[in-house]
XYZ file of C-alpha atoms in Angstrom:
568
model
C 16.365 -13.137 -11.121
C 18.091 -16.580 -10.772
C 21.754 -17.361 -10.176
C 23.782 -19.787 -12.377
C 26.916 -21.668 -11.469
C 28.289 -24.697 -13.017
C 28.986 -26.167 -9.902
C 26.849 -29.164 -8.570
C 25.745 -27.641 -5.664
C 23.846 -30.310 -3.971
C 27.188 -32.401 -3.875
C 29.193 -30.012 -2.751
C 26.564 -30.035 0.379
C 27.232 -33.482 0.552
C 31.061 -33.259 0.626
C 31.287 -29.921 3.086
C 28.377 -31.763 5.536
C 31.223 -32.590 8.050
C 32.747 -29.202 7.762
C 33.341 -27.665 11.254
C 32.295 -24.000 10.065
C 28.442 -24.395 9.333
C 28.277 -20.549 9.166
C 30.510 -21.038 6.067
C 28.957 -23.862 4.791
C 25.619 -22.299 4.661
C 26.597 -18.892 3.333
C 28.499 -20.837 0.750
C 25.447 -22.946 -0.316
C 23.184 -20.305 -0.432
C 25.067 -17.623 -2.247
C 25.871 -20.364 -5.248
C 21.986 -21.248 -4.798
C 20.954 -17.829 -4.755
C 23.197 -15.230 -5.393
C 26.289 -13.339 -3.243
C 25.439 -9.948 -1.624
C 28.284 -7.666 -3.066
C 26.981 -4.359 -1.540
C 25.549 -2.260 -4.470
C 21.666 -1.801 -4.110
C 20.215 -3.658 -6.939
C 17.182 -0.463 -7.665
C 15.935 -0.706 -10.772
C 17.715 1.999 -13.162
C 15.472 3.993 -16.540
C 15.540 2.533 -19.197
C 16.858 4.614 -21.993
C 15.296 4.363 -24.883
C 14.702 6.478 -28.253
C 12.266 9.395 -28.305
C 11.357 8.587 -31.884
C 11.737 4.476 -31.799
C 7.956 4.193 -32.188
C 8.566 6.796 -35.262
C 11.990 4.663 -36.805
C 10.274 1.377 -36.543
C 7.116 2.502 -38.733
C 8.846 5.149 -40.997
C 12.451 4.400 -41.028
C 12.960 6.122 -44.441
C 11.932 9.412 -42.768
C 13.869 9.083 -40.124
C 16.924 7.723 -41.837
C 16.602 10.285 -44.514
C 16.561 13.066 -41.315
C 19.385 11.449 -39.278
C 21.745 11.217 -42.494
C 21.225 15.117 -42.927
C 21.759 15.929 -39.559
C 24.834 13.487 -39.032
C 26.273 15.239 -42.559
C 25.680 18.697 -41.340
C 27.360 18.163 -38.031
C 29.794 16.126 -39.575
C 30.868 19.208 -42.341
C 31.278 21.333 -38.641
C 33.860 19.372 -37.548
C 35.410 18.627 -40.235
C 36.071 22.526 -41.310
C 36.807 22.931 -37.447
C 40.104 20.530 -37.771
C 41.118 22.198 -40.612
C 41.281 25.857 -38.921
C 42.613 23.881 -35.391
C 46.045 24.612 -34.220
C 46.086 21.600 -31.543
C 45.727 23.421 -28.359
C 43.259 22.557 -26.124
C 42.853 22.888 -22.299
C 39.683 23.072 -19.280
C 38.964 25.918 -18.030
C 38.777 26.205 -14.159
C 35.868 26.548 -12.556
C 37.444 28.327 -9.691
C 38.770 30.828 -12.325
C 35.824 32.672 -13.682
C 32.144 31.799 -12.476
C 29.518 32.048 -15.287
C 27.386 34.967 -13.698
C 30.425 37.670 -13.816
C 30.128 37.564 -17.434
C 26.266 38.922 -18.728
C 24.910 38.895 -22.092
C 21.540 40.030 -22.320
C 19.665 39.364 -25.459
C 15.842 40.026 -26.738
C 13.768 39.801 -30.302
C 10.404 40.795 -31.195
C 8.794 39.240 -34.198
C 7.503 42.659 -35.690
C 10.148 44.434 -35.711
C 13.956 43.421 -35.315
C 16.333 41.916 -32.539
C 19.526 43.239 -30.439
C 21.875 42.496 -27.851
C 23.758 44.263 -24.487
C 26.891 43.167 -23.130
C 29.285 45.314 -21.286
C 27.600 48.826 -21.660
C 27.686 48.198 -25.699
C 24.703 47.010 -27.524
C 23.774 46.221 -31.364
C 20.401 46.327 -32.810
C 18.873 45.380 -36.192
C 16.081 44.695 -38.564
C 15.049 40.947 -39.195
C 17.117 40.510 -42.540
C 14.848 39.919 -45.953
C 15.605 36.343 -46.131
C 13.705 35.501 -42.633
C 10.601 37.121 -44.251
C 10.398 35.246 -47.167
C 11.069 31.902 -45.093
C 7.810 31.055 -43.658
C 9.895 28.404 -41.291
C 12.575 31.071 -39.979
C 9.757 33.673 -39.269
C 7.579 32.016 -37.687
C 9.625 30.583 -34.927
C 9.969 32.103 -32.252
C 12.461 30.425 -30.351
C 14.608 30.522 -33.713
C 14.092 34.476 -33.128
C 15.801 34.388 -29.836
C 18.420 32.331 -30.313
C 19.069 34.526 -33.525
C 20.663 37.441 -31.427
C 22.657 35.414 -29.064
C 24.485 33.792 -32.398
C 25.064 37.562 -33.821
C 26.481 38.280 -29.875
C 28.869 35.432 -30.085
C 30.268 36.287 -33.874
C 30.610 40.048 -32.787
C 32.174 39.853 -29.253
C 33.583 36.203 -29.133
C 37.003 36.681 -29.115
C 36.911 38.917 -26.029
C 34.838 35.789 -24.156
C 38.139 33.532 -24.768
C 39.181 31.169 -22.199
C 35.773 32.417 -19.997
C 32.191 31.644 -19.867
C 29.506 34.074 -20.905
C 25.948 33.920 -18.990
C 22.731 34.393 -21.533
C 19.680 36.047 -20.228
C 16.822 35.085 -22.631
C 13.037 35.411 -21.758
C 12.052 32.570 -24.406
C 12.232 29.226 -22.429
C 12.345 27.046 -25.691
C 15.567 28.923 -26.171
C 16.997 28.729 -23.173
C 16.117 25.044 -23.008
C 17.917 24.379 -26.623
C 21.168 25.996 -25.278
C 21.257 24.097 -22.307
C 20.759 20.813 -24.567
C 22.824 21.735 -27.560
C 20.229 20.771 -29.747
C 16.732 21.045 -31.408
C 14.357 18.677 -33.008
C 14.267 21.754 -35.529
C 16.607 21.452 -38.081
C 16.822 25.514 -38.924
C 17.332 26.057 -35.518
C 20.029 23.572 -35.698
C 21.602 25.562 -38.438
C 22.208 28.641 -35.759
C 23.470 25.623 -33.053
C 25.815 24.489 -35.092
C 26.994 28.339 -35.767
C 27.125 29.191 -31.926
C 29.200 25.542 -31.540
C 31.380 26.893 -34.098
C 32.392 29.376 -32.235
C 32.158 28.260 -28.875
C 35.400 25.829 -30.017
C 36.942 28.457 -31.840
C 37.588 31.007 -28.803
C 36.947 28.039 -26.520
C 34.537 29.713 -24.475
C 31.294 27.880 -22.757
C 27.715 29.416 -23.068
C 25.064 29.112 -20.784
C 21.743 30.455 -21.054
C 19.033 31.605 -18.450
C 15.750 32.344 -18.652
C 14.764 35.923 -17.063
C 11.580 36.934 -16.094
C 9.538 39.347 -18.712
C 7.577 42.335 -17.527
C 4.431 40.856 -15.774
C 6.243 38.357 -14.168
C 7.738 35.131 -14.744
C 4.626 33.905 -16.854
C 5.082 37.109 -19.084
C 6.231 34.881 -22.094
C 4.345 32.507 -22.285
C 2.874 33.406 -25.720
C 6.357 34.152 -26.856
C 6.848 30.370 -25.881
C 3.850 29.119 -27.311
C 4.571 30.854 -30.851
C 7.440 28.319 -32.167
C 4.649 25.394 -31.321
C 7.453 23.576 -29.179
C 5.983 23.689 -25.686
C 2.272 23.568 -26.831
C 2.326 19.858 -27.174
C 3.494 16.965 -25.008
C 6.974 15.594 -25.788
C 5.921 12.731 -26.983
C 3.683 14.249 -29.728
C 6.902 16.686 -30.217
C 9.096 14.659 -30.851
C 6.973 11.964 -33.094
C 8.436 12.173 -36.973
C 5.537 9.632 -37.945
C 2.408 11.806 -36.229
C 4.854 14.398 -38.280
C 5.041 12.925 -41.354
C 1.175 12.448 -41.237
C 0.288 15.179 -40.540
C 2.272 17.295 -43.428
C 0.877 14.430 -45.542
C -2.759 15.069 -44.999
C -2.345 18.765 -45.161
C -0.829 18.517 -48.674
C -3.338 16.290 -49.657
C -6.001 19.004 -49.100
C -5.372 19.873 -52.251
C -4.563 18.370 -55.409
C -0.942 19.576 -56.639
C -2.380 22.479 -59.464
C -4.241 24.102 -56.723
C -1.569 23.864 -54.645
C 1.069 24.783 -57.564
C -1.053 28.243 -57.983
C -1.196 28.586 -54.500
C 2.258 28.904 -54.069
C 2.634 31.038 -56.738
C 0.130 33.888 -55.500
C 1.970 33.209 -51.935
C 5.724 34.217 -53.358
C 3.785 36.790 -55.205
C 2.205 38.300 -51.703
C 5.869 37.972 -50.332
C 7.616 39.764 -52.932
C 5.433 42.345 -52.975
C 5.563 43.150 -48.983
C 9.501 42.943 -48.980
C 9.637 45.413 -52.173
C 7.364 47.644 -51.714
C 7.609 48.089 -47.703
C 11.198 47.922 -47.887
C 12.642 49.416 -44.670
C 9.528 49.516 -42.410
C 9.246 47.191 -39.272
C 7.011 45.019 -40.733
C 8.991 41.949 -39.584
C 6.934 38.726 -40.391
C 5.020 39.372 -43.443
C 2.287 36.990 -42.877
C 1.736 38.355 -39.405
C -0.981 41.654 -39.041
C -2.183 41.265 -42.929
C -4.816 44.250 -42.888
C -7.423 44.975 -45.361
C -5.257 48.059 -47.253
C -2.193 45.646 -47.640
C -4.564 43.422 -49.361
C -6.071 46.044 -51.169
C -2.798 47.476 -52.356
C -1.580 43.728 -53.512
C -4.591 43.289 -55.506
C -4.549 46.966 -57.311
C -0.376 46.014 -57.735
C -1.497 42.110 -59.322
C -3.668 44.188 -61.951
C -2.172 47.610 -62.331
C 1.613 46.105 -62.919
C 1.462 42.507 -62.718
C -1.426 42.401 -65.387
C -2.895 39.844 -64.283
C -6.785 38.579 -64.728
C -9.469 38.582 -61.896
C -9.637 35.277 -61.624
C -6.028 34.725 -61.080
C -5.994 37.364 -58.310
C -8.792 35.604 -56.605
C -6.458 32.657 -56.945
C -3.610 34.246 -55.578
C -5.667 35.675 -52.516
C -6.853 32.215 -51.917
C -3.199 30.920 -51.651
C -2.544 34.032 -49.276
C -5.502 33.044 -47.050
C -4.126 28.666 -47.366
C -1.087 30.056 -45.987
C -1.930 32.425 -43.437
C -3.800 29.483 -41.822
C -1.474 26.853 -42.138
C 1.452 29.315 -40.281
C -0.802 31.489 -38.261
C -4.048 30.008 -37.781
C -5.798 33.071 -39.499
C -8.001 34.007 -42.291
C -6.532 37.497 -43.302
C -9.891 37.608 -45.822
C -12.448 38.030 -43.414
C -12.633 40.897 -40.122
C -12.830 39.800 -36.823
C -16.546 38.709 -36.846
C -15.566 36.097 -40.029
C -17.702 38.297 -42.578
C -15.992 39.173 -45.889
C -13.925 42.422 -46.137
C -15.719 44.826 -47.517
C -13.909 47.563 -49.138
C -11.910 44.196 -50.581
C -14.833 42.844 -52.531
C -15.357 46.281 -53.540
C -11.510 47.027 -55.574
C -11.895 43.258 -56.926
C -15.686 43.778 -58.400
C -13.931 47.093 -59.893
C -11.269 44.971 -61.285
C -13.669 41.986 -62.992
C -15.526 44.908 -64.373
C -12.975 46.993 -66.005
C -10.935 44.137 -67.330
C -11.690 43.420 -71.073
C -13.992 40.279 -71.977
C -11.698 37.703 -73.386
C -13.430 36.275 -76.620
C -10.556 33.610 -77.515
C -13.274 30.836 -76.601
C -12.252 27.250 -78.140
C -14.103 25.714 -80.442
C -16.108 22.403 -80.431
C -15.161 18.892 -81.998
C -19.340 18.173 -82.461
C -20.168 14.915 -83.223
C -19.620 15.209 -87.497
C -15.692 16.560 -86.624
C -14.993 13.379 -84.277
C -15.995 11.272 -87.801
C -13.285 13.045 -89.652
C -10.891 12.692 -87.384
C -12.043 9.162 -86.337
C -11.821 8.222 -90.958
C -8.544 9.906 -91.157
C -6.724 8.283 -87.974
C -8.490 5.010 -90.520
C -6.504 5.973 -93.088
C -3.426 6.136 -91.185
C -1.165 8.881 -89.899
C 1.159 8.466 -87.452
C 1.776 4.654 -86.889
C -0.536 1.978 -85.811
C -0.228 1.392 -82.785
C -0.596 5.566 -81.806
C -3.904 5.557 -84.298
C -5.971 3.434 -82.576
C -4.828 4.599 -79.514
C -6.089 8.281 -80.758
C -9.144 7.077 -82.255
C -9.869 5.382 -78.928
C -8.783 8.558 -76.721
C -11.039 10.669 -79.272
C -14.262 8.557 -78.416
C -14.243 8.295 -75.428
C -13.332 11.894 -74.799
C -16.380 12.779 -76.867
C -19.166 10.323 -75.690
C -17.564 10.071 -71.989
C -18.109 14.284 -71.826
C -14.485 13.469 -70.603
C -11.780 16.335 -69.242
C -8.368 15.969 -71.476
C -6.766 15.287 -67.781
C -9.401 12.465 -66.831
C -8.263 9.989 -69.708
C -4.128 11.303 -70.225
C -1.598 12.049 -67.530
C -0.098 15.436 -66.962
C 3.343 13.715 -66.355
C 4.195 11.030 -64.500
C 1.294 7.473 -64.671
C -0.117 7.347 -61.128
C -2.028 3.880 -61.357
C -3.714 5.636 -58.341
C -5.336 8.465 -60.230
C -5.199 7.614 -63.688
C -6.919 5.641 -66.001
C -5.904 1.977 -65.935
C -6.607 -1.511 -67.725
C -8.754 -2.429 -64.814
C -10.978 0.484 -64.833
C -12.814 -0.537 -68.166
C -15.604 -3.178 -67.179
C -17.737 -4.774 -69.315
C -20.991 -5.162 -67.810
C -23.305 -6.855 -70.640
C -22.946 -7.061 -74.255
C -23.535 -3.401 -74.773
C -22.727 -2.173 -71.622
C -19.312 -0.463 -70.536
C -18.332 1.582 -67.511
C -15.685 3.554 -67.324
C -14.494 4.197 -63.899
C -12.745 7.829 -62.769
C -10.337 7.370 -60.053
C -10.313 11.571 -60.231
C -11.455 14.146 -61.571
C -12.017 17.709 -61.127
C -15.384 17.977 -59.257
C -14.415 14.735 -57.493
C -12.210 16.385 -54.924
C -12.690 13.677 -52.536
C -11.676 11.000 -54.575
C -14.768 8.637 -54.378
C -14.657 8.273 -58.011
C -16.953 8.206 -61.262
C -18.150 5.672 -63.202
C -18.808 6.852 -67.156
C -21.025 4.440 -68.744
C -21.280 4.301 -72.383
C -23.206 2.081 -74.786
C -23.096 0.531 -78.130
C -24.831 3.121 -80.661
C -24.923 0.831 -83.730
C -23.252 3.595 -85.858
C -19.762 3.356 -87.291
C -18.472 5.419 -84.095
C -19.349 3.412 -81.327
C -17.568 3.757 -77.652
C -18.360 -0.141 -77.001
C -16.983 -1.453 -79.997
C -14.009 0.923 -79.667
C -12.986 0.069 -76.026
C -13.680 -3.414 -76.408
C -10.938 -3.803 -79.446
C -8.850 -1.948 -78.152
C -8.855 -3.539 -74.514
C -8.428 -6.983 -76.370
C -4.955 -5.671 -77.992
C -3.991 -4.011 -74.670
C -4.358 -7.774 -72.910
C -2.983 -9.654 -75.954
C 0.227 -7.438 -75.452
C 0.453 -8.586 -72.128
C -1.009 -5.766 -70.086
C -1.817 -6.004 -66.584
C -4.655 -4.641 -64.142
C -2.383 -1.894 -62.988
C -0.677 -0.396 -66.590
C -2.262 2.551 -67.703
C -4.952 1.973 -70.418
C -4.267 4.712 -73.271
C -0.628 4.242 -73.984
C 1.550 6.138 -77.387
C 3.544 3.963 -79.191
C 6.113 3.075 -76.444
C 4.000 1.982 -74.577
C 3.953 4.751 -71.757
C 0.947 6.212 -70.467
C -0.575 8.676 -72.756
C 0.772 12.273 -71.989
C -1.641 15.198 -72.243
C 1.055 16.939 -74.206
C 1.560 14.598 -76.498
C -2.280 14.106 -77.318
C -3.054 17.842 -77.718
C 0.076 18.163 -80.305
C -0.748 14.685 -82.278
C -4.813 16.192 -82.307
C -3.638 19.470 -83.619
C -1.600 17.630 -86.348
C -4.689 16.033 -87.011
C -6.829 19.067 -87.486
C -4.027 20.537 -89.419
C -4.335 17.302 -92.016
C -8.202 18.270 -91.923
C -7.750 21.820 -93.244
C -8.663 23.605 -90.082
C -6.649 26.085 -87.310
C -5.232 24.029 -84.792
C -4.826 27.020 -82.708
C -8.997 27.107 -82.064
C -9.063 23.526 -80.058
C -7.592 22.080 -77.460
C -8.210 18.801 -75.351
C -11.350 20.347 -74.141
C -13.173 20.371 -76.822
C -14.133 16.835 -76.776
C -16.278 17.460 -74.025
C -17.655 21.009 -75.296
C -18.468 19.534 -78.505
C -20.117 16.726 -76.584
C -22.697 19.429 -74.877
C -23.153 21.350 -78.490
C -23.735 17.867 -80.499
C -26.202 17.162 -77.372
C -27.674 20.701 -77.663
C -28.224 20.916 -81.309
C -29.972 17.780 -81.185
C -32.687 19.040 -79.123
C -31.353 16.900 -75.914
C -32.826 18.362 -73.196
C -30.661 20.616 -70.748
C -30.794 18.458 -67.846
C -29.760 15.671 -69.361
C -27.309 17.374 -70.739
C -26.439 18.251 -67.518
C -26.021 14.548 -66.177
C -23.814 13.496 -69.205
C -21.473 15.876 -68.391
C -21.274 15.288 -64.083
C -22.313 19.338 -64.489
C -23.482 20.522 -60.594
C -24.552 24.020 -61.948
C -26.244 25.437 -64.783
C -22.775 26.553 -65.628
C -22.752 23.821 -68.608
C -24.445 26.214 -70.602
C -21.468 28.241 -71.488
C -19.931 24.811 -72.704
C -22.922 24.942 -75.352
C -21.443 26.580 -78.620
C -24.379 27.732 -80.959
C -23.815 27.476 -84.773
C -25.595 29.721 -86.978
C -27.431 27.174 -88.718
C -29.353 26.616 -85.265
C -30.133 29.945 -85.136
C -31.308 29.977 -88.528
C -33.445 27.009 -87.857
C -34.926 28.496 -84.672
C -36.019 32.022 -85.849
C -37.811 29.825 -89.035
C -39.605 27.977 -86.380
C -40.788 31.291 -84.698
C -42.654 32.188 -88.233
C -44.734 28.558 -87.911
């Protein structure tokens, strides 16, 4: 550290050199050279600096989206505080009442309710319905805690006016967040913000203690550990970006249908614990999930719900994505990780009992996709939307395609949909089509389809390569979707399945009998009939299993053909 000083200090040790103090001379000269000793010790201080300032710098739209929430929400307290204010404010003396001669003693447990003793009076409850069906609310435990001591403060705080009220808690996290006036959590700010309220309405001041439990003053140390605050280090706490990746990888764990069902056998699950154990202790409902409770769920799902085996396996798959994500546990499996027994059991009963859907779709083989391919010729809708059906349709049919691998649900995502880029020509009767997703591809590596020139009327070459060439001459870029209607959006899977049953409508057949998948199930019947071999078959259509044998629709004319063979 250097000291400044306009002041020419080698002249002024010229002009003071006959001076007759040299003490003051020298003193003089050094403190403008060096610096004057005032008396305050110059130790170096903290810096103070932002938890999360690693976190703003690299995702300041989280964390501004966050701090404008929170600012708004504390903001509102205030605000509706001044409007209820009558003015009068004053300290309280310490001397007046110490915090220890007034005792509130408060406890939860997560299983079964919470309650609170102050003054030889006490109140007790159950955890209301709403905490069960938020997964957030009931599964933190220092939320729990801190739950009670709000209810104390609503129910006796007008008798605490002017004073200051002493909280015995056994949770540490809680006691901590009194102590602060704040939590990193925003539901648990929610309850803050309540016991703020009114601690400035009877202008009292809370302070909170931690007591020991039971065994000792390690007793809670689970209880702690529960609401995940203390597990970690603060710095990994209190880290929005480590955060925000996190919650991002776990939701990309599975694509959004999965997750879509997922959610809806979880609600289900919920529903059915709050409804039909109404009134028990049964506290949070994805906590001590035994076999029976799944047992009765699953018998409820098909005995009043109506719904398929397949969908209940669904729904106990969500139950089992949630458990883990909140509790860390498989509820499916016993405590040696094998299945549950009596489980597999009720659901085998169920997929045998339930009737044999035979509403299968039919197949757009190889001599359909000509009449559709000559009538979107002909015209029917308007140009632009024909080719762009007659190109959807071939590809569809020769690429074994999905109806979701070449049209978007709805929303274009350049990152998993098809796009202008994705179509490369590699000779002069080569294509590739590349997948960015698809069903079996749940690690996004990606497919390539490639199709060749046939030399027949309906050829997949000759059709992508026209149609690619009006894409680019209307200015398309690398990143725009390829199949686009005639606004030039992105194809819609919606819109394809209604403008194909139109089609097949026009052709004198019932609309109702295909769907988008029949491209590719006609694809495997065309193949079949024409004596392609099965795994082959199986290649064409990126099949893992011999489960592309059910795609394989057999006309009676093959049977026909095949029992005249046998008499050869």
């Amino acid at each position: 550290m250097h000291a400044t000083t306009p002041i020419n200090v080698d002249k002024l040790a010229w002009e003071l050199q006959r001076h007759p103090d040299r003490y003051f001379v020298n003193s003089l000269l050094n403190g403008l050279r060096k610096g004057f000793f005032t008396g305050v010790s110059s130790l170096p201080e903290k810096v103070l600096e932002c938890k999360n300032l690693l976190s703003t710098t690299k995702c300041p739209d989280d964390v501004s989206g966050l701090v404008k929430s929170d600012c708004r929400n504390d903001l509102s307290l205030w605000h509706k505080f001044l409007d209820q204010w009558n003015g009068i404010s004053f300290f309280i003396d310490d001397n007046i009442v110490n915090a220890s001669d007034f005792d509130l003693y408060t406890d939860a447990a997560s299983t079964v309710g919470f309650g609170g003793y102050f003054k030889n009076r006490w109140f007790q409850a159950l955890w209301p319905v709403e905490m069960k069906l938020d997964t957030e609310l009931s599964l933190s435990m220092a939320y729990m805690e801190l739950y009670p001591i709000v209810i104390a403060a609503i129910i006796w705080g007008n008798e605490w006016s002017g004073k200051r009220i002493l909280c015995h808690c056994d949770n540490l996290a809680t006691v901590l967040i009194i102590k602060k006036g704040r939590s990193k959590s925003l539901v648990i700010m929610r309850l803050m913000r309540r016991l703020t309220w009114c601690s400035a309405k009877y202008n009292v001041i809370i302070h909170a203690t931690r007591v020991a439990g039971k065994y000792g003053p390690f007793s809670s140390t689970v209880s702690d550990s529960t609401s995940g605050t203390l597990s970690l280090p603060a710095p990994l706490r209190n880290s929005v970006e480590l955060s925000c990746v996190i919650n991002h990888l776990w939701s990309k764990s599975i694509n959004s249908a999965t997750r879509d069902v997922y959610t809806s056998g979880y609600k289900c699950f919920l529903k059915f614990r709050t409804s039909q154990f109404e009134g028990e202790n049964i506290g949070n409902v994805m906590s001590n999930i035994s076999e029976d409770i799944l047992i009765c769920f699953v018998s409820y799902c098909q005995s009043v719900l109506g719904l398929k085996y397949s969908t209940i396996k669904l729904y106990l798959a969500g139950i089992r994505h949630f458990s883990i994500a909140n509790c860390s546990v498989n509820p499916l499996v016993d405590n040696v990780g094998k299945p549950l027994l009596r489980l597999q059991n009720i659901l085998n009963g169920i997929k045998k009992t339930e009737n044999k859907s035979m509403r299968q779709k039919l197949p757009i083989t190889y001599s359909l996709l000509h009449q559709i391919y000559q009538h979107l010729q002909k015209g029917i809708f308007d140009p632009h939307l024909d080719f762009t059906m007659s190109t959807a349709a071939v590809i569809g049919f020769f690429g074994f395609l999905r109806c979701s691998e070449f049209t978007c649900k709805q929303s274009f995502d350049s990152a998993l949909n098809l796009t202008m880029d994705d179509v490369v020509f590699v000779s002069d009767c080569q294509v590739n089509l590349r997948l960015k997703a698809s069903k079996t591809d749940i690690f996004r590596h990606g497919v390539i389809i490639k199709l060749f020139k046939t030399n027949y009327n309906i050829c997949p070459y000759v059709q992508l390569s026209k149609y690619v060439t009006s894409r680019k001459m209307n200015c398309a870029t690398d990143n725009d979707p390829l199949l686009v209607d005639s606004s030039n959006l992105a194809l819609r899977r919606s819109l394809f399945i209604d403008k194909l049953k139109t089609i097949l409508s026009h052709l004198g057949l019932n609309a109702d009998k295909y769907s988008g998948h029949s491209f590719r199930i006609g694809a495997a019947t065309t193949c079949s009939s024409n004596g392609i071999q099965d795994h082959m078959i199986q290649t064409l259509g990126r099949w893992k299993s011999d489960c592309y044998s059910r795609y394989i629709r057999t006309s009676e004319v093959d049977i026909r053909q095949a029992l005249l063979k046998m008499c050869k």
